[in-house]
Amino acid sequence: CIVADCPFSSLKGIITHVMKSRNKLPFAKLLLTFAGFWARMLAGFTLSAPSSAEIYSNSSLPALIIHGGDDDYVPIDHSVDIKNHAKERVKLVEIDGARHAEAIYCDEEKYTCELIDFLDEYMS
């Protein structure tokens, strides 16, 4: 099984989002081209590699995705996209008020209960 906390659905999509929203870069497409070149040259992958959403759509593994409702770094739309591609094999839990990677701190009881229930079901 898979447990993901605030995942992104597309590498290219999240890089573009961060460059535009967090860094206010007006030339994000040009930087994305350079980033893609260096990723291919130095790390051996491309930014157009299959997205997480596409990978989940071809996976038979059950997954739990937990995402903060106020995440402005990786918007919850990314988790919704993954959920929509994977359909019944993925459970999406939104933690209201949580920002990026802070869901467990915002509602520790809900986070922990969802995680334990999921792991009990698929790991026992």
CSV table of N, CA, C and O in Angstrom, one decimal:
chain,number,residue,atom,x,y,z
A,1,CYS,N,0.8,-1.2,0.0
A,1,CYS,CA,0.0,0.0,0.0
A,1,CYS,C,0.9,1.2,0.0
A,1,CYS,O,2.1,1.2,0.2
A,2,ILE,N,0.3,2.4,-0.3
A,2,ILE,CA,1.0,3.6,-0.4
A,2,ILE,C,0.3,4.6,0.6
A,2,ILE,O,-0.9,4.7,0.7
A,3,VAL,N,1.2,5.4,1.3
A,3,VAL,CA,0.7,6.5,2.1
A,3,VAL,C,1.4,7.7,1.6
A,3,VAL,O,2.7,7.7,1.6
A,4,ALA,N,0.7,8.8,1.3
A,4,ALA,CA,1.3,10.0,0.8
A,4,ALA,C,0.7,11.2,1.5
A,4,ALA,O,-0.5,11.3,1.7
A,5,ASP,N,1.6,12.1,1.9
A,5,ASP,CA,1.2,13.3,2.6
A,5,ASP,C,1.5,14.5,1.7
A,5,ASP,O,2.6,14.7,1.3
A,6,CYS,N,0.4,15.1,1.2
A,6,CYS,CA,0.4,16.3,0.3
A,6,CYS,C,1.3,16.0,-1.0
A,6,CYS,O,2.2,16.8,-1.2
A,7,PRO,N,1.0,15.0,-1.7
A,7,PRO,CA,1.7,14.7,-2.9
A,7,PRO,C,1.4,15.7,-4.1
A,7,PRO,O,0.3,16.3,-4.1
A,8,PHE,N,2.3,15.8,-5.0
A,8,PHE,CA,2.0,16.5,-6.2
A,8,PHE,C,1.6,15.5,-7.3
A,8,PHE,O,2.1,14.4,-7.3
A,9,SER,N,0.8,15.9,-8.3
A,9,SER,CA,0.3,15.0,-9.3
A,9,SER,C,1.2,15.1,-10.5
A,9,SER,O,1.2,14.2,-11.3
A,10,SER,N,1.9,16.2,-10.7
A,10,SER,CA,2.8,16.3,-11.9
A,10,SER,C,4.0,17.1,-11.5
A,10,SER,O,3.9,18.2,-11.0
A,11,LEU,N,5.2,16.6,-11.9
A,11,LEU,CA,6.4,17.3,-11.6
A,11,LEU,C,6.5,18.7,-12.3
A,11,LEU,O,6.8,19.7,-11.7
A,12,LYS,N,6.2,18.7,-13.5
A,12,LYS,CA,6.2,19.9,-14.3
A,12,LYS,C,5.2,20.9,-13.8
A,12,LYS,O,5.4,22.1,-13.7
A,13,GLY,N,4.0,20.4,-13.4
A,13,GLY,CA,3.0,21.2,-12.9
A,13,GLY,C,3.3,21.9,-11.5
A,13,GLY,O,3.1,23.1,-11.3
A,14,ILE,N,4.0,21.1,-10.6
A,14,ILE,CA,4.3,21.7,-9.3
A,14,ILE,C,5.5,22.7,-9.5
A,14,ILE,O,5.5,23.7,-8.8
A,15,ILE,N,6.4,22.4,-10.3
A,15,ILE,CA,7.5,23.3,-10.5
A,15,ILE,C,7.0,24.6,-11.1
A,15,ILE,O,7.4,25.7,-10.6
A,16,THR,N,6.1,24.6,-12.0
A,16,THR,CA,5.6,25.8,-12.6
A,16,THR,C,4.8,26.5,-11.6
A,16,THR,O,4.9,27.8,-11.4
A,17,HIS,N,3.9,25.8,-10.8
A,17,HIS,CA,3.1,26.5,-9.7
A,17,HIS,C,4.0,27.2,-8.7
A,17,HIS,O,3.8,28.3,-8.4
A,18,VAL,N,5.1,26.5,-8.3
A,18,VAL,CA,5.9,27.1,-7.3
A,18,VAL,C,6.7,28.3,-7.8
A,18,VAL,O,6.8,29.4,-7.1
A,19,MET,N,7.2,28.2,-9.0
A,19,MET,CA,7.9,29.4,-9.6
A,19,MET,C,7.0,30.6,-9.8
A,19,MET,O,7.4,31.7,-9.5
A,20,LYS,N,5.7,30.4,-10.1
A,20,LYS,CA,4.8,31.5,-10.4
A,20,LYS,C,4.2,32.0,-9.1
A,20,LYS,O,4.2,33.2,-8.9
A,21,SER,N,3.8,31.1,-8.2
A,21,SER,CA,3.1,31.6,-7.0
A,21,SER,C,4.0,32.0,-5.8
A,21,SER,O,3.7,32.9,-5.1
A,22,ARG,N,5.0,31.3,-5.6
A,22,ARG,CA,5.9,31.5,-4.5
A,22,ARG,C,7.0,32.5,-4.8
A,22,ARG,O,7.4,33.3,-4.0
A,23,ASN,N,7.6,32.4,-6.0
A,23,ASN,CA,8.7,33.2,-6.4
A,23,ASN,C,8.4,34.3,-7.3
A,23,ASN,O,9.2,35.2,-7.6
A,24,LYS,N,7.1,34.4,-7.8
A,24,LYS,CA,6.6,35.4,-8.7
A,24,LYS,C,7.5,35.6,-9.9
A,24,LYS,O,7.8,36.7,-10.3
A,25,LEU,N,8.0,34.5,-10.5
A,25,LEU,CA,8.9,34.6,-11.6
A,25,LEU,C,8.1,34.8,-12.9
A,25,LEU,O,7.3,33.9,-13.3
A,26,PRO,N,8.3,35.9,-13.6
A,26,PRO,CA,7.5,36.1,-14.8
A,26,PRO,C,8.0,35.2,-16.0
A,26,PRO,O,7.2,35.1,-16.9
A,27,PHE,N,9.1,34.7,-15.9
A,27,PHE,CA,9.7,33.9,-17.0
A,27,PHE,C,9.8,32.4,-16.6
A,27,PHE,O,10.8,31.8,-16.9
A,28,ALA,N,8.8,31.9,-16.0
A,28,ALA,CA,8.8,30.6,-15.5
A,28,ALA,C,9.0,29.5,-16.6
A,28,ALA,O,9.7,28.5,-16.4
A,29,LYS,N,8.4,29.8,-17.7
A,29,LYS,CA,8.5,28.8,-18.8
A,29,LYS,C,10.0,28.6,-19.3
A,29,LYS,O,10.4,27.5,-19.5
A,30,LEU,N,10.7,29.7,-19.3
A,30,LEU,CA,12.1,29.7,-19.7
A,30,LEU,C,12.9,28.9,-18.7
A,30,LEU,O,13.7,28.1,-19.0
A,31,LEU,N,12.7,29.2,-17.4
A,31,LEU,CA,13.4,28.5,-16.3
A,31,LEU,C,13.0,27.0,-16.3
A,31,LEU,O,13.9,26.2,-16.0
A,32,LEU,N,11.8,26.7,-16.6
A,32,LEU,CA,11.3,25.3,-16.7
A,32,LEU,C,12.1,24.6,-17.8
A,32,LEU,O,12.5,23.4,-17.6
A,33,THR,N,12.3,25.3,-18.9
A,33,THR,CA,13.1,24.7,-20.0
A,33,THR,C,14.5,24.4,-19.5
A,33,THR,O,15.1,23.3,-19.7
A,34,PHE,N,15.2,25.3,-18.8
A,34,PHE,CA,16.5,25.1,-18.3
A,34,PHE,C,16.5,24.0,-17.2
A,34,PHE,O,17.4,23.1,-17.2
A,35,ALA,N,15.5,24.0,-16.3
A,35,ALA,CA,15.4,23.0,-15.3
A,35,ALA,C,15.3,21.6,-15.9
A,35,ALA,O,15.9,20.6,-15.5
A,36,GLY,N,14.5,21.5,-17.0
A,36,GLY,CA,14.3,20.2,-17.7
A,36,GLY,C,15.6,19.8,-18.3
A,36,GLY,O,15.9,18.6,-18.3
A,37,PHE,N,16.3,20.7,-18.9
A,37,PHE,CA,17.6,20.3,-19.5
A,37,PHE,C,18.6,19.8,-18.5
A,37,PHE,O,19.2,18.7,-18.6
A,38,TRP,N,18.7,20.5,-17.3
A,38,TRP,CA,19.6,20.0,-16.3
A,38,TRP,C,19.2,18.8,-15.6
A,38,TRP,O,20.0,17.9,-15.2
A,39,ALA,N,17.9,18.6,-15.4
A,39,ALA,CA,17.4,17.3,-14.9
A,39,ALA,C,17.8,16.2,-15.7
A,39,ALA,O,18.2,15.1,-15.2
A,40,ARG,N,17.6,16.3,-17.0
A,40,ARG,CA,18.0,15.3,-18.0
A,40,ARG,C,19.5,15.0,-18.0
A,40,ARG,O,19.9,13.9,-18.0
A,41,MET,N,20.3,16.1,-18.0
A,41,MET,CA,21.7,15.9,-18.1
A,41,MET,C,22.4,15.4,-16.8
A,41,MET,O,23.2,14.5,-16.8
A,42,LEU,N,21.9,15.9,-15.7
A,42,LEU,CA,22.6,15.6,-14.4
A,42,LEU,C,21.9,14.5,-13.6
A,42,LEU,O,22.6,13.7,-13.0
A,43,ALA,N,20.6,14.3,-13.8
A,43,ALA,CA,19.9,13.3,-13.0
A,43,ALA,C,19.3,12.2,-13.8
A,43,ALA,O,18.9,11.2,-13.3
A,44,GLY,N,19.3,12.4,-15.1
A,44,GLY,CA,18.8,11.3,-16.0
A,44,GLY,C,17.3,11.1,-16.0
A,44,GLY,O,16.8,10.1,-16.4
A,45,PHE,N,16.5,12.2,-15.7
A,45,PHE,CA,15.1,12.1,-15.9
A,45,PHE,C,14.6,13.3,-16.6
A,45,PHE,O,15.3,14.3,-16.7
A,46,THR,N,13.3,13.3,-17.1
A,46,THR,CA,12.7,14.4,-17.7
A,46,THR,C,11.6,14.9,-16.9
A,46,THR,O,11.0,14.1,-16.2
A,47,LEU,N,11.3,16.2,-17.1
A,47,LEU,CA,10.1,16.8,-16.4
A,47,LEU,C,8.8,16.3,-16.9
A,47,LEU,O,7.8,16.5,-16.3
A,48,SER,N,8.9,15.7,-18.1
A,48,SER,CA,7.6,15.2,-18.7
A,48,SER,C,7.5,13.7,-18.5
A,48,SER,O,6.7,13.0,-19.1
A,49,ALA,N,8.2,13.2,-17.5
A,49,ALA,CA,8.0,11.8,-17.1
A,49,ALA,C,6.6,11.5,-16.7
A,49,ALA,O,5.9,12.5,-16.3
A,50,PRO,N,6.1,10.3,-16.6
A,50,PRO,CA,4.7,10.1,-16.2
A,50,PRO,C,4.4,10.8,-14.9
A,50,PRO,O,5.2,10.7,-14.0
A,51,SER,N,3.3,11.4,-14.8
A,51,SER,CA,2.9,12.1,-13.6
A,51,SER,C,2.4,11.0,-12.6
A,51,SER,O,2.1,9.9,-12.9
A,52,SER,N,2.4,11.5,-11.3
A,52,SER,CA,1.9,10.7,-10.2
A,52,SER,C,0.5,10.2,-10.5
A,52,SER,O,0.2,9.0,-10.2
A,53,ALA,N,-0.3,11.1,-11.1
A,53,ALA,CA,-1.7,10.7,-11.4
A,53,ALA,C,-1.7,9.6,-12.4
A,53,ALA,O,-2.5,8.6,-12.2
A,54,GLU,N,-0.9,9.6,-13.4
A,54,GLU,CA,-0.8,8.5,-14.4
A,54,GLU,C,-0.3,7.2,-13.8
A,54,GLU,O,-0.8,6.1,-14.1
A,55,ILE,N,0.7,7.3,-12.9
A,55,ILE,CA,1.2,6.1,-12.3
A,55,ILE,C,0.1,5.5,-11.4
A,55,ILE,O,0.0,4.3,-11.4
A,56,TYR,N,-0.6,6.3,-10.6
A,56,TYR,CA,-1.6,5.8,-9.7
A,56,TYR,C,-2.7,5.1,-10.6
A,56,TYR,O,-3.3,4.1,-10.2
A,57,SER,N,-3.0,5.6,-11.8
A,57,SER,CA,-4.1,5.1,-12.6
A,57,SER,C,-3.7,3.7,-13.1
A,57,SER,O,-4.6,2.9,-13.4
A,58,ASN,N,-2.4,3.3,-13.1
A,58,ASN,CA,-2.0,2.0,-13.6
A,58,ASN,C,-1.6,1.1,-12.4
A,58,ASN,O,-1.1,0.0,-12.6
A,59,SER,N,-1.8,1.6,-11.2
A,59,SER,CA,-1.4,0.8,-10.0
A,59,SER,C,-2.6,0.1,-9.4
A,59,SER,O,-3.7,0.6,-9.4
A,60,SER,N,-2.3,-1.1,-8.9
A,60,SER,CA,-3.4,-1.8,-8.2
A,60,SER,C,-3.2,-1.7,-6.7
A,60,SER,O,-4.0,-2.2,-5.9
A,61,LEU,N,-2.2,-0.9,-6.2
A,61,LEU,CA,-2.0,-0.7,-4.8
A,61,LEU,C,-3.0,0.2,-4.2
A,61,LEU,O,-3.2,1.3,-4.7
A,62,PRO,N,-3.5,-0.1,-3.0
A,62,PRO,CA,-4.4,0.9,-2.3
A,62,PRO,C,-3.5,2.0,-1.8
A,62,PRO,O,-2.3,1.8,-1.4
A,63,ALA,N,-4.1,3.2,-1.7
A,63,ALA,CA,-3.3,4.3,-1.2
A,63,ALA,C,-4.2,5.2,-0.3
A,63,ALA,O,-5.4,5.4,-0.5
A,64,LEU,N,-3.5,5.8,0.6
A,64,LEU,CA,-4.1,6.8,1.5
A,64,LEU,C,-3.4,8.1,1.2
A,64,LEU,O,-2.1,8.2,1.3
A,65,ILE,N,-4.1,9.1,0.8
A,65,ILE,CA,-3.5,10.5,0.6
A,65,ILE,C,-4.1,11.4,1.6
A,65,ILE,O,-5.3,11.5,1.8
A,66,ILE,N,-3.2,12.1,2.4
A,66,ILE,CA,-3.7,13.0,3.4
A,66,ILE,C,-3.1,14.4,2.9
A,66,ILE,O,-2.0,14.5,2.5
A,67,HIS,N,-4.0,15.4,2.9
A,67,HIS,CA,-3.6,16.7,2.3
A,67,HIS,C,-4.3,17.8,3.1
A,67,HIS,O,-5.4,17.7,3.5
A,68,GLY,N,-3.5,18.8,3.4
A,68,GLY,CA,-4.0,20.0,4.1
A,68,GLY,C,-4.9,20.8,3.2
A,68,GLY,O,-4.6,21.1,2.1
A,69,GLY,N,-6.0,21.2,3.7
A,69,GLY,CA,-7.0,22.0,3.0
A,69,GLY,C,-6.5,23.4,2.6
A,69,GLY,O,-6.9,24.0,1.7
A,70,ASP,N,-5.5,24.0,3.4
A,70,ASP,CA,-5.0,25.3,3.2
A,70,ASP,C,-3.5,25.2,2.6
A,70,ASP,O,-2.8,26.2,2.8
A,71,ASP,N,-3.2,24.1,2.0
A,71,ASP,CA,-1.8,24.0,1.4
A,71,ASP,C,-1.7,24.9,0.2
A,71,ASP,O,-2.4,24.7,-0.8
A,72,ASP,N,-0.8,25.9,0.3
A,72,ASP,CA,-0.6,26.7,-0.8
A,72,ASP,C,0.7,26.4,-1.6
A,72,ASP,O,1.0,27.1,-2.6
A,73,TYR,N,1.4,25.5,-1.1
A,73,TYR,CA,2.7,25.1,-1.7
A,73,TYR,C,2.4,24.0,-2.8
A,73,TYR,O,2.8,24.1,-3.9
A,74,VAL,N,1.7,22.9,-2.4
A,74,VAL,CA,1.1,21.9,-3.3
A,74,VAL,C,-0.4,21.9,-3.1
A,74,VAL,O,-0.9,21.4,-2.1
A,75,PRO,N,-1.1,22.6,-3.9
A,75,PRO,CA,-2.5,22.7,-3.7
A,75,PRO,C,-3.2,21.4,-3.7
A,75,PRO,O,-2.8,20.4,-4.3
A,76,ILE,N,-4.3,21.3,-3.0
A,76,ILE,CA,-5.0,20.0,-2.8
A,76,ILE,C,-5.5,19.5,-4.1
A,76,ILE,O,-5.8,18.3,-4.3
A,77,ASP,N,-5.6,20.4,-5.1
A,77,ASP,CA,-6.0,19.9,-6.5
A,77,ASP,C,-5.1,18.8,-7.0
A,77,ASP,O,-5.6,17.9,-7.8
A,78,HIS,N,-3.9,18.8,-6.6
A,78,HIS,CA,-2.9,17.7,-7.0
A,78,HIS,C,-3.4,16.4,-6.5
A,78,HIS,O,-3.4,15.4,-7.2
A,79,SER,N,-3.8,16.3,-5.2
A,79,SER,CA,-4.3,15.1,-4.6
A,79,SER,C,-5.6,14.7,-5.2
A,79,SER,O,-5.9,13.5,-5.4
A,80,VAL,N,-6.5,15.6,-5.5
A,80,VAL,CA,-7.8,15.3,-6.1
A,80,VAL,C,-7.5,14.7,-7.5
A,80,VAL,O,-8.2,13.8,-7.9
A,81,ASP,N,-6.6,15.2,-8.2
A,81,ASP,CA,-6.2,14.7,-9.5
A,81,ASP,C,-5.8,13.2,-9.4
A,81,ASP,O,-6.2,12.4,-10.2
A,82,ILE,N,-4.9,13.0,-8.5
A,82,ILE,CA,-4.5,11.6,-8.2
A,82,ILE,C,-5.7,10.7,-7.9
A,82,ILE,O,-5.8,9.6,-8.5
A,83,LYS,N,-6.5,11.2,-7.0
A,83,LYS,CA,-7.7,10.4,-6.6
A,83,LYS,C,-8.6,10.1,-7.8
A,83,LYS,O,-9.1,9.0,-7.9
A,84,ASN,N,-8.8,11.1,-8.6
A,84,ASN,CA,-9.7,10.9,-9.8
A,84,ASN,C,-9.1,9.9,-10.8
A,84,ASN,O,-9.9,9.2,-11.4
A,85,HIS,N,-7.8,9.9,-10.9
A,85,HIS,CA,-7.2,8.9,-11.8
A,85,HIS,C,-7.3,7.5,-11.2
A,85,HIS,O,-7.4,6.5,-12.0
A,86,ALA,N,-7.1,7.4,-9.9
A,86,ALA,CA,-7.0,6.0,-9.3
A,86,ALA,C,-8.4,5.5,-8.9
A,86,ALA,O,-8.5,4.3,-8.7
A,87,LYS,N,-9.4,6.3,-8.8
A,87,LYS,CA,-10.7,5.9,-8.4
A,87,LYS,C,-10.8,5.3,-7.0
A,87,LYS,O,-10.3,5.8,-6.1
A,88,GLU,N,-11.3,4.0,-7.0
A,88,GLU,CA,-11.6,3.4,-5.7
A,88,GLU,C,-10.4,2.9,-4.9
A,88,GLU,O,-10.5,2.7,-3.7
A,89,ARG,N,-9.3,2.9,-5.5
A,89,ARG,CA,-8.1,2.4,-4.7
A,89,ARG,C,-7.5,3.4,-3.9
A,89,ARG,O,-6.5,3.1,-3.1
A,90,VAL,N,-7.9,4.7,-4.0
A,90,VAL,CA,-7.3,5.8,-3.2
A,90,VAL,C,-8.3,6.4,-2.3
A,90,VAL,O,-9.4,6.8,-2.8
A,91,LYS,N,-7.9,6.6,-1.1
A,91,LYS,CA,-8.8,7.4,-0.1
A,91,LYS,C,-8.0,8.7,0.1
A,91,LYS,O,-6.9,8.7,0.4
A,92,LEU,N,-8.8,9.8,-0.1
A,92,LEU,CA,-8.2,11.1,0.1
A,92,LEU,C,-8.8,11.7,1.4
A,92,LEU,O,-10.1,11.8,1.5
A,93,VAL,N,-8.0,12.1,2.3
A,93,VAL,CA,-8.4,12.7,3.5
A,93,VAL,C,-7.9,14.1,3.6
A,93,VAL,O,-6.7,14.4,3.5
A,94,GLU,N,-8.8,15.1,3.7
A,94,GLU,CA,-8.5,16.5,3.7
A,94,GLU,C,-8.5,16.9,5.2
A,94,GLU,O,-9.5,16.7,5.9
A,95,ILE,N,-7.4,17.6,5.6
A,95,ILE,CA,-7.4,18.1,7.0
A,95,ILE,C,-7.6,19.6,6.9
A,95,ILE,O,-6.7,20.4,6.4
A,96,ASP,N,-8.8,20.1,7.3
A,96,ASP,CA,-9.1,21.5,7.2
A,96,ASP,C,-8.1,22.3,8.0
A,96,ASP,O,-7.7,22.0,9.1
A,97,GLY,N,-7.8,23.5,7.4
A,97,GLY,CA,-6.9,24.4,8.0
A,97,GLY,C,-5.4,24.1,7.9
A,97,GLY,O,-4.6,25.0,8.3
A,98,ALA,N,-5.0,22.9,7.5
A,98,ALA,CA,-3.6,22.6,7.4
A,98,ALA,C,-2.9,23.1,6.2
A,98,ALA,O,-3.5,23.0,5.1
A,99,ARG,N,-1.7,23.6,6.4
A,99,ARG,CA,-0.9,24.1,5.3
A,99,ARG,C,0.0,22.9,4.9
A,99,ARG,O,-0.1,21.8,5.4
A,100,HIS,N,1.0,23.2,4.0
A,100,HIS,CA,1.8,22.2,3.5
A,100,HIS,C,2.6,21.4,4.6
A,100,HIS,O,3.3,22.0,5.4
A,101,ALA,N,2.4,20.1,4.5
A,101,ALA,CA,3.1,19.1,5.4
A,101,ALA,C,2.8,19.4,6.9
A,101,ALA,O,3.6,19.1,7.8
A,102,GLU,N,1.7,20.1,7.2
A,102,GLU,CA,1.4,20.4,8.6
A,102,GLU,C,0.1,19.7,9.1
A,102,GLU,O,-0.5,20.0,10.1
A,103,ALA,N,-0.4,18.8,8.3
A,103,ALA,CA,-1.7,18.1,8.6
A,103,ALA,C,-1.7,17.4,9.9
A,103,ALA,O,-2.7,17.5,10.7
A,104,ILE,N,-0.6,16.7,10.2
A,104,ILE,CA,-0.6,16.0,11.5
A,104,ILE,C,-0.6,17.0,12.7
A,104,ILE,O,-1.1,16.6,13.7
A,105,TYR,N,0.0,18.1,12.5
A,105,TYR,CA,0.0,19.1,13.6
A,105,TYR,C,-1.3,19.8,13.8
A,105,TYR,O,-1.6,20.3,14.9
A,106,CYS,N,-2.1,19.9,12.7
A,106,CYS,CA,-3.3,20.6,12.7
A,106,CYS,C,-4.5,19.8,13.3
A,106,CYS,O,-5.3,20.3,14.0
A,107,ASP,N,-4.4,18.5,13.0
A,107,ASP,CA,-5.4,17.6,13.5
A,107,ASP,C,-4.8,16.2,13.7
A,107,ASP,O,-5.0,15.3,12.9
A,108,GLU,N,-4.0,16.1,14.8
A,108,GLU,CA,-3.3,14.9,15.0
A,108,GLU,C,-4.2,13.7,15.2
A,108,GLU,O,-3.9,12.6,14.7
A,109,GLU,N,-5.3,13.8,15.9
A,109,GLU,CA,-6.2,12.7,16.1
A,109,GLU,C,-6.8,12.2,14.8
A,109,GLU,O,-6.7,11.0,14.5
A,110,LYS,N,-7.3,13.0,13.9
A,110,LYS,CA,-7.8,12.6,12.6
A,110,LYS,C,-6.8,11.9,11.8
A,110,LYS,O,-7.0,10.9,11.2
A,111,TYR,N,-5.6,12.6,11.7
A,111,TYR,CA,-4.5,12.1,10.9
A,111,TYR,C,-4.1,10.7,11.4
A,111,TYR,O,-4.0,9.8,10.6
A,112,THR,N,-3.9,10.6,12.6
A,112,THR,CA,-3.4,9.3,13.2
A,112,THR,C,-4.5,8.2,13.1
A,112,THR,O,-4.2,7.1,12.7
A,113,CYS,N,-5.7,8.5,13.3
A,113,CYS,CA,-6.8,7.5,13.2
A,113,CYS,C,-6.9,7.0,11.7
A,113,CYS,O,-7.1,5.8,11.5
A,114,GLU,N,-6.9,8.0,10.8
A,114,GLU,CA,-7.0,7.6,9.4
A,114,GLU,C,-5.8,6.7,9.0
A,114,GLU,O,-6.0,5.7,8.3
A,115,LEU,N,-4.6,7.1,9.4
A,115,LEU,CA,-3.4,6.3,9.1
A,115,LEU,C,-3.5,4.9,9.7
A,115,LEU,O,-3.2,3.9,9.0
A,116,ILE,N,-3.8,4.8,11.0
A,116,ILE,CA,-3.9,3.5,11.6
A,116,ILE,C,-5.0,2.6,11.0
A,116,ILE,O,-4.7,1.4,10.8
A,117,ASP,N,-6.1,3.2,10.8
A,117,ASP,CA,-7.2,2.4,10.1
A,117,ASP,C,-6.8,1.9,8.8
A,117,ASP,O,-7.0,0.7,8.4
A,118,PHE,N,-6.1,2.7,8.0
A,118,PHE,CA,-5.7,2.3,6.7
A,118,PHE,C,-4.6,1.2,6.8
A,118,PHE,O,-4.7,0.2,6.1
A,119,LEU,N,-3.6,1.4,7.6
A,119,LEU,CA,-2.6,0.4,7.8
A,119,LEU,C,-3.1,-0.9,8.3
A,119,LEU,O,-2.7,-2.0,7.9
A,120,ASP,N,-4.1,-0.8,9.3
A,120,ASP,CA,-4.7,-2.0,9.8
A,120,ASP,C,-5.4,-2.8,8.7
A,120,ASP,O,-5.3,-4.1,8.7
A,121,GLU,N,-6.0,-2.1,7.8
A,121,GLU,CA,-6.8,-2.8,6.7
A,121,GLU,C,-5.9,-3.5,5.7
A,121,GLU,O,-6.1,-4.6,5.3
A,122,TYR,N,-4.8,-2.8,5.4
A,122,TYR,CA,-3.9,-3.3,4.3
A,122,TYR,C,-2.6,-3.9,4.7
A,122,TYR,O,-2.0,-4.6,3.9
A,123,MET,N,-2.2,-3.8,6.0
A,123,MET,CA,-0.9,-4.4,6.4
A,123,MET,C,-1.1,-5.6,7.3
A,123,MET,O,-0.1,-6.2,7.7
A,124,SER,N,-2.3,-5.9,7.6
A,124,SER,CA,-2.5,-7.1,8.5
A,124,SER,C,-2.9,-8.3,7.8
A,124,SER,O,-3.1,-8.4,6.7
